[in-house]
Coordinates of C-alpha atoms in Angstrom, one line a residue:
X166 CA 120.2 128.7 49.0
X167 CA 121.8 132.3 50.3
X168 CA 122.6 132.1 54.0
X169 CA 121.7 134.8 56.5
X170 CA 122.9 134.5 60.3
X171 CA 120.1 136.0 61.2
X172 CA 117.8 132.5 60.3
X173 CA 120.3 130.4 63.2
X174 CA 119.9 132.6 66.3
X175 CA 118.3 130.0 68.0
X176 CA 121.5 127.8 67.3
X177 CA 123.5 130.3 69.0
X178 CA 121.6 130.6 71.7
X179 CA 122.4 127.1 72.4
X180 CA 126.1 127.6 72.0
X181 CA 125.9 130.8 74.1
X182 CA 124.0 128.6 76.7
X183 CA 126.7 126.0 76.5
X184 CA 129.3 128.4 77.3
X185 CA 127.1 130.2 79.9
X186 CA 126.7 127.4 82.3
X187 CA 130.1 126.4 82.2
X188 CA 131.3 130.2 83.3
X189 CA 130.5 129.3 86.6
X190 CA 127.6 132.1 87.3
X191 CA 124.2 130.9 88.5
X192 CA 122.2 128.6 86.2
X193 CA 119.0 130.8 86.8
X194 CA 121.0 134.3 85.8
X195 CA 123.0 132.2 82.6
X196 CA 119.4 130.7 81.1
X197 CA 117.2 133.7 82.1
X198 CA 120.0 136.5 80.7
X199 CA 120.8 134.7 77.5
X200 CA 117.2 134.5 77.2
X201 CA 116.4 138.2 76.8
X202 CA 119.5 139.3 75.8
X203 CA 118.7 137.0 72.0
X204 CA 115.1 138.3 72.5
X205 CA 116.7 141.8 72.2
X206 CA 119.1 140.9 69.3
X207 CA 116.0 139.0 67.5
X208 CA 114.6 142.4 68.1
X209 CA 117.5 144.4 66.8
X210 CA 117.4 142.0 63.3
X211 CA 113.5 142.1 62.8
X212 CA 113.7 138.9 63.9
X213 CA 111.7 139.3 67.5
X214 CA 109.2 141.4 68.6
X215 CA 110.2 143.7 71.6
X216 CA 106.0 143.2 72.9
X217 CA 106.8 139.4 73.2
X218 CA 108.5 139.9 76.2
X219 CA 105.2 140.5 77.9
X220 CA 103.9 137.3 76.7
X221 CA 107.2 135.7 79.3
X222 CA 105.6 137.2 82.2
X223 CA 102.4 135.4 81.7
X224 CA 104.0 132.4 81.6
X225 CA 106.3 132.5 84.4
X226 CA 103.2 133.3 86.1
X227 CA 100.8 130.3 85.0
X228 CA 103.6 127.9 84.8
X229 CA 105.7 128.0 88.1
X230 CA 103.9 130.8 90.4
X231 CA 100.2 130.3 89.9
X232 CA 100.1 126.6 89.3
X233 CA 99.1 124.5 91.7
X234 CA 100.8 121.2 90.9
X235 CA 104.2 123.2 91.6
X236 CA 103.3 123.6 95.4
X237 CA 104.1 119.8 95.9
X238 CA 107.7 120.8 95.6
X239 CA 108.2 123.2 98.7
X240 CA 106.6 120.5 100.3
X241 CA 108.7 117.5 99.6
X242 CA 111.6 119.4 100.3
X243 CA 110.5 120.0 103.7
X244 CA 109.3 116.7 104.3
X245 CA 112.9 115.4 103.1
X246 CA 114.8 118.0 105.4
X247 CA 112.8 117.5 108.2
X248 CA 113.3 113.3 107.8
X249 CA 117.2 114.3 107.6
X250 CA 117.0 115.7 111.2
X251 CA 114.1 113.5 112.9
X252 CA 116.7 110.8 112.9
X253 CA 114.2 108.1 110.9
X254 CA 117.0 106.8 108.5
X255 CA 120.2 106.6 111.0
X256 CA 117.3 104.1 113.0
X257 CA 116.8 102.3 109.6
X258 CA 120.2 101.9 108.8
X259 CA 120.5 100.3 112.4
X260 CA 118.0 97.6 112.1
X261 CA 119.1 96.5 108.8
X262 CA 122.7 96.3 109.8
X263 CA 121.1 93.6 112.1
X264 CA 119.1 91.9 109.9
X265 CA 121.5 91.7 107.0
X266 CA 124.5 91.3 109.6
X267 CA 125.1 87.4 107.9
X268 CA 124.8 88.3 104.6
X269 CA 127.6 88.7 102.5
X270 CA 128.2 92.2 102.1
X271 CA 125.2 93.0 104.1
X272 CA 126.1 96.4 105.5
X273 CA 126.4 97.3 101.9
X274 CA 123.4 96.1 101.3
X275 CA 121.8 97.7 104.4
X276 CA 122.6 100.8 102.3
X277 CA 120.8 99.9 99.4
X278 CA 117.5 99.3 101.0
X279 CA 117.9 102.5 103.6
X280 CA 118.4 104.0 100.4
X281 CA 115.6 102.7 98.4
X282 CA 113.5 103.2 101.3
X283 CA 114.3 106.4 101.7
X284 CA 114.3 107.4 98.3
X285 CA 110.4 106.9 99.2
X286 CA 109.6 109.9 101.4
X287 CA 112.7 111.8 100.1
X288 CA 113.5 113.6 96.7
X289 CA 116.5 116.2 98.1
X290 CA 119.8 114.3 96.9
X291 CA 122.3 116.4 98.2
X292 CA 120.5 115.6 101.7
X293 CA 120.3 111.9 101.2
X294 CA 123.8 111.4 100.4
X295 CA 125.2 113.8 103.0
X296 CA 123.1 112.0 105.6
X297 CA 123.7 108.7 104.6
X298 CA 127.3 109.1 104.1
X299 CA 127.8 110.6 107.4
X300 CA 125.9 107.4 109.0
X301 CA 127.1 104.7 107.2
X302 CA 130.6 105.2 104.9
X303 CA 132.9 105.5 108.2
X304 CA 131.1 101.9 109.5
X305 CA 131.6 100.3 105.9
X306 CA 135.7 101.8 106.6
X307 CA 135.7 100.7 109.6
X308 CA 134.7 97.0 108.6
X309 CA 137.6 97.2 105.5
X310 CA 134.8 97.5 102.9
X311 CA 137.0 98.3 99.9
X312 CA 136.4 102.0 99.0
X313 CA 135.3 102.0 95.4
X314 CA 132.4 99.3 96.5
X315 CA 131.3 101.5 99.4
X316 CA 131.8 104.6 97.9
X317 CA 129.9 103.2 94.7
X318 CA 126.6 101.9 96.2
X319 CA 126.5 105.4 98.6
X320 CA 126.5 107.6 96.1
X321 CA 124.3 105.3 93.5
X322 CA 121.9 104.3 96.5
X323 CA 121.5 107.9 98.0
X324 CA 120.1 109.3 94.5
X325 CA 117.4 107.3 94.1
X326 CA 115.0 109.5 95.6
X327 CA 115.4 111.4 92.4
X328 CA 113.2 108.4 90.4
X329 CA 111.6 106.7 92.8
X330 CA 108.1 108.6 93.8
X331 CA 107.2 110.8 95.3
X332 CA 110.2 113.2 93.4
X333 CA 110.4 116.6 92.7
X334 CA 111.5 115.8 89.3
X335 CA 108.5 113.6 88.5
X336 CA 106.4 116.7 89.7
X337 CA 108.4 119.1 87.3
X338 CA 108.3 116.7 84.6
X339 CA 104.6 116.2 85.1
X340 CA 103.7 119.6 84.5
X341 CA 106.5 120.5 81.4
X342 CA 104.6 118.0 80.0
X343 CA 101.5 118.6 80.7
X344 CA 100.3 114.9 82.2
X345 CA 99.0 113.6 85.3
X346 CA 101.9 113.4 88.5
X347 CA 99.8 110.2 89.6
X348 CA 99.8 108.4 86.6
X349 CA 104.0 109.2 86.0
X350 CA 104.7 108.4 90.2
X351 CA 102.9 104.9 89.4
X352 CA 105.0 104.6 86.1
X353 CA 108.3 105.1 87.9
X354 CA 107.9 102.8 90.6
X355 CA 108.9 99.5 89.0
X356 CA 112.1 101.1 87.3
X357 CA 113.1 102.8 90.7
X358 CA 113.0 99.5 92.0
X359 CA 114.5 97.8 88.8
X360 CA 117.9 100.2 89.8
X361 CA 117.7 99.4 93.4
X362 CA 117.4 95.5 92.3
X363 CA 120.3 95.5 90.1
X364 CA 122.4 97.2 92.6
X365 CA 121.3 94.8 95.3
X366 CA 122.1 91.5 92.9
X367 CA 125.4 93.5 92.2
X368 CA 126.7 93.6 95.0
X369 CA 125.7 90.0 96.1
X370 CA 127.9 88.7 93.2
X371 CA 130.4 91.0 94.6
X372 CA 130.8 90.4 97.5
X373 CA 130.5 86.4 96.9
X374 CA 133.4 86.9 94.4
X375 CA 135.6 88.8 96.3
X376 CA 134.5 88.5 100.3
X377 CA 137.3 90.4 101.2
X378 CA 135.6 93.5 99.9
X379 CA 132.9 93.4 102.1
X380 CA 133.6 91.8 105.2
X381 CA 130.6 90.3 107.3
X382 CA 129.5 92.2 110.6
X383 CA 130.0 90.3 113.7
X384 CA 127.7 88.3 115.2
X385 CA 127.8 90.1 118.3
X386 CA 126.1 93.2 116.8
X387 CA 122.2 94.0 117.9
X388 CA 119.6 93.2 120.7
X389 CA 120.3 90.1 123.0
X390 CA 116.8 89.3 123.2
X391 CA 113.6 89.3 120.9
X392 CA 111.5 92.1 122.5
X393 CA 114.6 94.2 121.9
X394 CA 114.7 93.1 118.2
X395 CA 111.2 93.7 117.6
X396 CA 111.5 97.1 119.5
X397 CA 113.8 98.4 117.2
X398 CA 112.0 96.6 114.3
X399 CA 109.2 99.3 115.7
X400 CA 111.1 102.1 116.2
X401 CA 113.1 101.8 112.6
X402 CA 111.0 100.2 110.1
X403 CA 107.3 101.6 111.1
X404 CA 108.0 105.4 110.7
X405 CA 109.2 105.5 107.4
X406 CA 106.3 102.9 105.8
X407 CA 103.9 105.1 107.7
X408 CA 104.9 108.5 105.9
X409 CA 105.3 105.9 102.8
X410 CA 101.7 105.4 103.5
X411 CA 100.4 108.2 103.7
X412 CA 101.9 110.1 100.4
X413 CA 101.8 107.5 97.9
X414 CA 98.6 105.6 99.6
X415 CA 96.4 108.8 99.5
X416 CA 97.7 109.5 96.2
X417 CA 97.2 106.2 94.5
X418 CA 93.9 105.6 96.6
X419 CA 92.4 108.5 95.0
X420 CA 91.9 110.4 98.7
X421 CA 94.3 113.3 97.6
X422 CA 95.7 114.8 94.7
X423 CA 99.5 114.7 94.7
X424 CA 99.7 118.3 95.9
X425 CA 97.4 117.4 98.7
X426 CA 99.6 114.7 99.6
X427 CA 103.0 116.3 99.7
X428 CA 101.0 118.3 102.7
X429 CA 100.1 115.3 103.9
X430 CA 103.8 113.8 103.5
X431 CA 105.1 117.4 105.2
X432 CA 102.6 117.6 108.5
X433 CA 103.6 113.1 108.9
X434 CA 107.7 114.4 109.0
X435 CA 106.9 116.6 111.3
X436 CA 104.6 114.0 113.6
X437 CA 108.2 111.3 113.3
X438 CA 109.9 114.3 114.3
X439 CA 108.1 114.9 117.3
X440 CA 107.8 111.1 118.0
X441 CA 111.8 110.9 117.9
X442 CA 112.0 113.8 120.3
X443 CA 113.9 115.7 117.5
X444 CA 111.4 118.6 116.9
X445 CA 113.0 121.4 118.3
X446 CA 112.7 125.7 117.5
X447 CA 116.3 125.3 116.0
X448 CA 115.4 121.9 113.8
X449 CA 112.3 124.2 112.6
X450 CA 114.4 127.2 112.2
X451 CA 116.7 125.0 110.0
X452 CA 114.8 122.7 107.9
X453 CA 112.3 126.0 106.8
X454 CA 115.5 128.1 105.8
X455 CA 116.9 125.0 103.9
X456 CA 113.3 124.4 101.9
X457 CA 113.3 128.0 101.2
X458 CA 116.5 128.5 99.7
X459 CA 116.5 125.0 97.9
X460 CA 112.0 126.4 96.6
X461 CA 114.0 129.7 95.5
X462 CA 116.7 128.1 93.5
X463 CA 114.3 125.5 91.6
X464 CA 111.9 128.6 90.7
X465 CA 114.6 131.2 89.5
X466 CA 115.7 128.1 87.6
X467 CA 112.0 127.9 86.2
X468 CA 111.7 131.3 85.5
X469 CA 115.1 131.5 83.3
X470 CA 114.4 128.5 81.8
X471 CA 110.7 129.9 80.8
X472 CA 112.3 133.6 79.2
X473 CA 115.2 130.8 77.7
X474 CA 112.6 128.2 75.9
X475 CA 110.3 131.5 74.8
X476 CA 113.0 133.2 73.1
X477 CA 114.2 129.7 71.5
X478 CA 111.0 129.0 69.9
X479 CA 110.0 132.2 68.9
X480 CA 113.3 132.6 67.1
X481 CA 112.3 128.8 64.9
X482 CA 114.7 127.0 67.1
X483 CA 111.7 124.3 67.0
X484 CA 111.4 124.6 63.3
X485 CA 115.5 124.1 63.0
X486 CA 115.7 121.1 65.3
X487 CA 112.6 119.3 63.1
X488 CA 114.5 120.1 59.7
X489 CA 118.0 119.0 61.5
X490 CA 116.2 115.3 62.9
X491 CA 114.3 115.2 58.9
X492 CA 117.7 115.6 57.4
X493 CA 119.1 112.7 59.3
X494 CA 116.3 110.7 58.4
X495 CA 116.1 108.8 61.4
X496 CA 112.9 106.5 62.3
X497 CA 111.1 106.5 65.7
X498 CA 113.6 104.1 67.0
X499 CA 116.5 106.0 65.4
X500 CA 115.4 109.5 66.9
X501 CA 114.7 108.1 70.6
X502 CA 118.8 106.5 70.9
X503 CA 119.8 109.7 69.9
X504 CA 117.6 111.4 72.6
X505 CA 118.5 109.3 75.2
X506 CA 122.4 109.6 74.1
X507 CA 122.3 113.2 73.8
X508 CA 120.6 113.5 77.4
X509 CA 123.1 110.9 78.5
X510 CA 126.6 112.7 77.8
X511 CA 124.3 116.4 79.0
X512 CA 124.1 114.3 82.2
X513 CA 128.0 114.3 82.6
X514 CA 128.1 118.3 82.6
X515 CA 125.1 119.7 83.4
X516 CA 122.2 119.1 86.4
X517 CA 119.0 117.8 85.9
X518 CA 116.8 120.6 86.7
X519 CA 118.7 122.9 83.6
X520 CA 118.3 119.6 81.1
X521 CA 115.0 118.9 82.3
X522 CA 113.4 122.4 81.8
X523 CA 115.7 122.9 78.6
X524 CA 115.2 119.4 76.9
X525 CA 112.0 118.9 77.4
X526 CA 110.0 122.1 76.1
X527 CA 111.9 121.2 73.1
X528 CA 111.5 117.6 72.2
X529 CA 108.1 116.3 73.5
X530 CA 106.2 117.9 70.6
X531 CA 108.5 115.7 68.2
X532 CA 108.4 112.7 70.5
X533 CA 104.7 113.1 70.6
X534 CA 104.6 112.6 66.8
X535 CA 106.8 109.2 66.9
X536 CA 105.5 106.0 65.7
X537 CA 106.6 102.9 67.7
X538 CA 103.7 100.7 66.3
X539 CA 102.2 98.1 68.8
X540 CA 105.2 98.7 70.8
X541 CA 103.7 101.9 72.7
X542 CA 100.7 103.4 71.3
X543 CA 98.6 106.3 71.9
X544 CA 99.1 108.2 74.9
X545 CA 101.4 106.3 76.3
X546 CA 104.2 107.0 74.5
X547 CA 104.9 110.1 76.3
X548 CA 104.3 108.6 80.3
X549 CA 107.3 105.8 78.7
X550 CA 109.0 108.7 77.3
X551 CA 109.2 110.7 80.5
X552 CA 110.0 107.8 83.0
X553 CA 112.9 106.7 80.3
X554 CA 114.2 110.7 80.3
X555 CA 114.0 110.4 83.9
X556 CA 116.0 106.8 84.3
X557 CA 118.4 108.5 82.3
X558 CA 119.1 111.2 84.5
X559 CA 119.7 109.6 87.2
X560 CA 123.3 109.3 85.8
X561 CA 123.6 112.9 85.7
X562 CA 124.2 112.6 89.2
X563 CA 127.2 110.2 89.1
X564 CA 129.2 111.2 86.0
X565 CA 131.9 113.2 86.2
X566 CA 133.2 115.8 85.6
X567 CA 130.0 117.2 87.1
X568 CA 128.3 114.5 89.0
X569 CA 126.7 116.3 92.3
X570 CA 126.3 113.2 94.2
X571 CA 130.0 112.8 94.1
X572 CA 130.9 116.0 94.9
X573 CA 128.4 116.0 98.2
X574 CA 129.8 112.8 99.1
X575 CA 133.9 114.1 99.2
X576 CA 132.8 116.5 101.0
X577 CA 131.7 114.5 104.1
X578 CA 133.9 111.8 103.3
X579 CA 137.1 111.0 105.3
X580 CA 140.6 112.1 104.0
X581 CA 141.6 108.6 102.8
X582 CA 138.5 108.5 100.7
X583 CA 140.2 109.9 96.9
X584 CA 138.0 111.4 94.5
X585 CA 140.0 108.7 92.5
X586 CA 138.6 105.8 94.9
X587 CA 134.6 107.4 94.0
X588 CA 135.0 107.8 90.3
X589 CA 136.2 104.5 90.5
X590 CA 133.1 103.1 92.2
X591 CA 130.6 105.0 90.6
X592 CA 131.9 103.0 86.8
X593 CA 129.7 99.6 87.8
X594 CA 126.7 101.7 89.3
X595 CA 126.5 103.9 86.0
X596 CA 126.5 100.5 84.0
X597 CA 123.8 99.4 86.3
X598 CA 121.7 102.2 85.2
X599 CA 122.0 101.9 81.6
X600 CA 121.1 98.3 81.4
X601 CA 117.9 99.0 83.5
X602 CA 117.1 102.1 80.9
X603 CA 118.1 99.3 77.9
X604 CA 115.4 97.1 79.8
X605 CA 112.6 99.7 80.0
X606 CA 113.1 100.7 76.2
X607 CA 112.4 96.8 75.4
X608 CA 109.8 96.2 78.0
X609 CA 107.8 99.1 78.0
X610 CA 105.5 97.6 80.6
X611 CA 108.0 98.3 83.1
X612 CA 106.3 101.3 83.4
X613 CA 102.9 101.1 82.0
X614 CA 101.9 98.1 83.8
X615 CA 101.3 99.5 87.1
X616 CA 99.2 102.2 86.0
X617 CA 96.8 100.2 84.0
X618 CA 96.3 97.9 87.0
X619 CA 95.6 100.6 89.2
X620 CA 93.7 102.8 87.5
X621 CA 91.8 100.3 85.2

C-alpha cells in the first residue's frame, strides 16, 4: 500500500494539538487556531473544502450560543460564587467541627462532608478549594494534623462538585452527547457519593491507625447549651439543604428543566446571601465579573474545540481512529480500559474541559456501537459511559504535573505547606478514585439504578 501524508492530517493535528497546549498560550486560541489552520492545509492538498468553514459557524452557533441547555452553566457559576461570599460553607464547616469534635480525625472528616455538601450547590473547583482551604487547612495545622492527610482530603474533598450534581461538566457532557442532564445528574449521584464514602472510611482507618495524624478537637469547642447547638444547627445546616432542594428537587420532581433550575439555584444564593447579611453592591460587583470571565473562558473553549473536532472529522480522523481500534482487535471490554486509561494519563496533563470537548466528539460514536451483553444494554450504555468518563476525570484535578486543584490550594496554603507535602497526600485520594471507577465498571447499577427508580 503507497503512503501519502496527505491521508494522516488528522494524526497531526493531534500531535500539533499536543504540542499546542503544552506552549503555554490559551487553550481556546491553541484548539480553535490549529483547527483552521489544518482546515487551510486540508484545503491547500485537496484534502478540505475552503466552503466548509461556513458549516463551523453554524455549529458554534447551535451548539454553545443558541442552545438552551448551555445557559445552566452561567448560572451555576454564579450560584457557586455567590455561595463563596454568602458565608454558607465557613457556617457548615463550624457546626460539623462540633458534631464530629469526638471522632477520630473528625475535623478531617468535617471537611469531607462540607465538601460533599457543598459539591451539591457548587460545580466551580477553583472556588471550592480556595474557600475551603482558607477556612479549614490553617485549623487542621493548628491541631498538628499531619500535612499530606490534610492536604490530601482538601484538595480530593473540594473537587467533588465536579461529579456530584448539579455540575457544569455533567451539563457539557449532557449536551456533547446528546442525552438528557436529568437522567446523567441522577446517574452521578451514587458514585459522587461512592468517592465521598471511600474518603470518609479512609480516613477513619487513618486516623484509628495512626491518631497522631489527626488529633481530636477539644471538648471545650461549641455552644454551652442546647438552644445554642440547635441555633447553629439552623444557621449551618438549613441553608445549604434548602438551595440543595430547590435545584435538584425541582429537577428530579419534574417542576423544572435543569436550565430552569440552575435560575432557580442562582435567585436561592442570592436569598442565603441576603439572609447572611453578605449581599452587598461590591459582593454583586464581584461574583457577576467572576461568572463572566469564568462563562467566557468555557465558551471560547467551546467554540475552538467545535472549529478543532470539525476539521478532525472532516479530514477522516474518525475513519483512522476506527481502523487504529479494528487493527488492535480489541473487544468491548478491551476498547473501554483503554479509553478509560488513555483519559486517565490525559487527566495528568491536560484539564477537563479540553479532554471533555476533545474526547468525546470522537469516541461516543464507537462506544455507542460496543457490545457489553446483559451487562449494559441499549441506551444505557452511553449514561454508564458518560458517568465512568466523568469519575475518571475527577483525577485530572489531582495529578500532577498539571493537577489544578493542587495548584489553587499552594496558592492559599501557608509557607510550611511543600508542594512536596500535597503531592504526597493527593497518592491515597487518587487510589480512592480509581477503585470507585473499578467499582462502577463492575456494578453498573451504581449509576443506572437511581434513574430507573425515579423515573420508572
Amino acid at each position: 500500500m503507497d503512503f501519502y501524508w496527505e491521508d494522516y492530517l488528522s494524526v497531526y493535528m493531534f500531535a500539533a494539538l499536543a504540542f499546542g497546549l503544552f506552549s503555554g498560550f490559551p487553550v481556546a486560541f491553541v484548539v480553535g487556531g490549529i483547527g483552521l489552520a489544518f482546515g487551510f492545509i486540508g484545503a491547500a492538498v485537496d484534502y478540505f473544502s475552503l466552503i466548509e468553514f461556513y458549516n463551523i459557524l453554524p455549529r458554534i452557533w447551535g451548539g454553545a450560543a443558541a442552545n438552551p441547555v448551555l445557559v445552566a452553566v452561567p448560572c451555576f457559576i454564579f450560584m457557586g460564587t455567590m455561595l463563596e461570599r454568602s458565608g454558607v460553607a465557613n457556617d457548615l464547616l463550624d457546626i460539623l467541627e462540633i458534631l464530629l469534635r469526638r471522632v477520630p480525625g473528625g475535623l478531617a472528616l468535617s471537611v469531607t462532608v462540607m465538601g460533599t455538601i457543598m459539591a451539591a450547590t457548587t460545580g466551580i473547583i477553583g472556588a471550592s478549594v480556595v474557600m475551603m482551604t482558607l477556612m479549614a487547612l490553617p485549623t487542621m495545622l493548628r491541631q498538628r494534623y499531619q500535612k499530606e492527610l490534610a492536604t490530601g482530603t482538601l484538595a480530593a474533598s473540594a473537587t467533588l462538585g465536579i461529579l456530584i450534581p448539579p455540575s457544569i461538566m455533567l451539563v457539557i457532557m449532557a449536551d456533547l452527547l446528546a442525552i438528557s442532564v436529568g437522567n446523567l445528574f441522577l446517574g452521578a449521584i451514587l458514585p459522587g457519593l461512592l468517592l465521598s464514602g471511600l474518603y470518609f472510611a479512609y480516613i477513619l482507618a487513618v486516623s484509628a491507625l495512626k491518631p497522631h495524624w489527626a488529633p481530636s478537637l477539644s471538648d471545650d469547642v461549641g455552644p454551652d447549651t442546647h438552644a445554642g447547638m440547635a441555633l447553629m444547627l439552623l444557621k449551618g445546616f438549613v441553608p445549604p439543604v434548602f438551595l440543595i432542594t430547590l435545584v435538584l428537587g425541582s429537577i428530579f420532581a419534574g417542576w423544572a428543566t435543569p436550565t430552569e433550575a440552575a435560575g432557580v439555584g442562582g435567585f436561592g444564593s442570592l436569598v442565603l446571601a441576603v439572609v447572611n447579611r453578605k449581599l452587598t453592591w461590591s459582593v454583586v460587583k464581584d461574583v457577576c465579573e467572576r461568572t463572566a470571565l469564568t462563562s467566557g473562558m468555557i465558551f471560547f473553549i467551546f467554540m475552538g474545540a467545535t472549529a478543532f473536532s470539525y476539521v478532525f472529522r472532516s479530514l477522516g480522523g474518525e475513519d483512522i481512529i476506527v481502523e487504529f481500534i479494528e487493527h488492535l482487535g480489541f473487544e468491548a471490554w478491551g476498547l473501554l480500559f483503554v479509553l478509560m486509561g488513555t483519559i486517565f494519563i490525559l487527566g495528568f496533563f491536560f484539564d477537563w474541559i479540553e479532554i471533555t470537548l476533545i474526547v468525546l466528539p470522537v469516541f461516543t460514536p464507537i462506544v455507542e456501537l460496543m457490545d457489553f451483553g446483559s451487562h449494559v444494554e441499549g441506551r444505557d450504555v452511553i449514561y454508564w459511559f458518560a458517568i465512568l468518563v466523568a469519575v475518571n476525570l475527577q483525577t485530572s484535578f489531582l495529578t500532577p504535573p498539571f493537577g489544578f486543584a493542587l495548584f489553587y490550594l499552594k496558592g492559599v496554603a501557608p509557607n510550611s505547606v511543600k508542594i512536596q507535602n500535597i503531592y504526597r497526600g493527593i497518592i491515597p485520594f487518587v487510589a480512592l478514585q480509581v477503585m470507585g471507577l473499578v467499582a462502577v465498571i463492575i456494578w453498573p447499577q451504581i449509576t443506572l439504578w437511581l434513574p430507573s427508580i425515579v423515573l420508572d
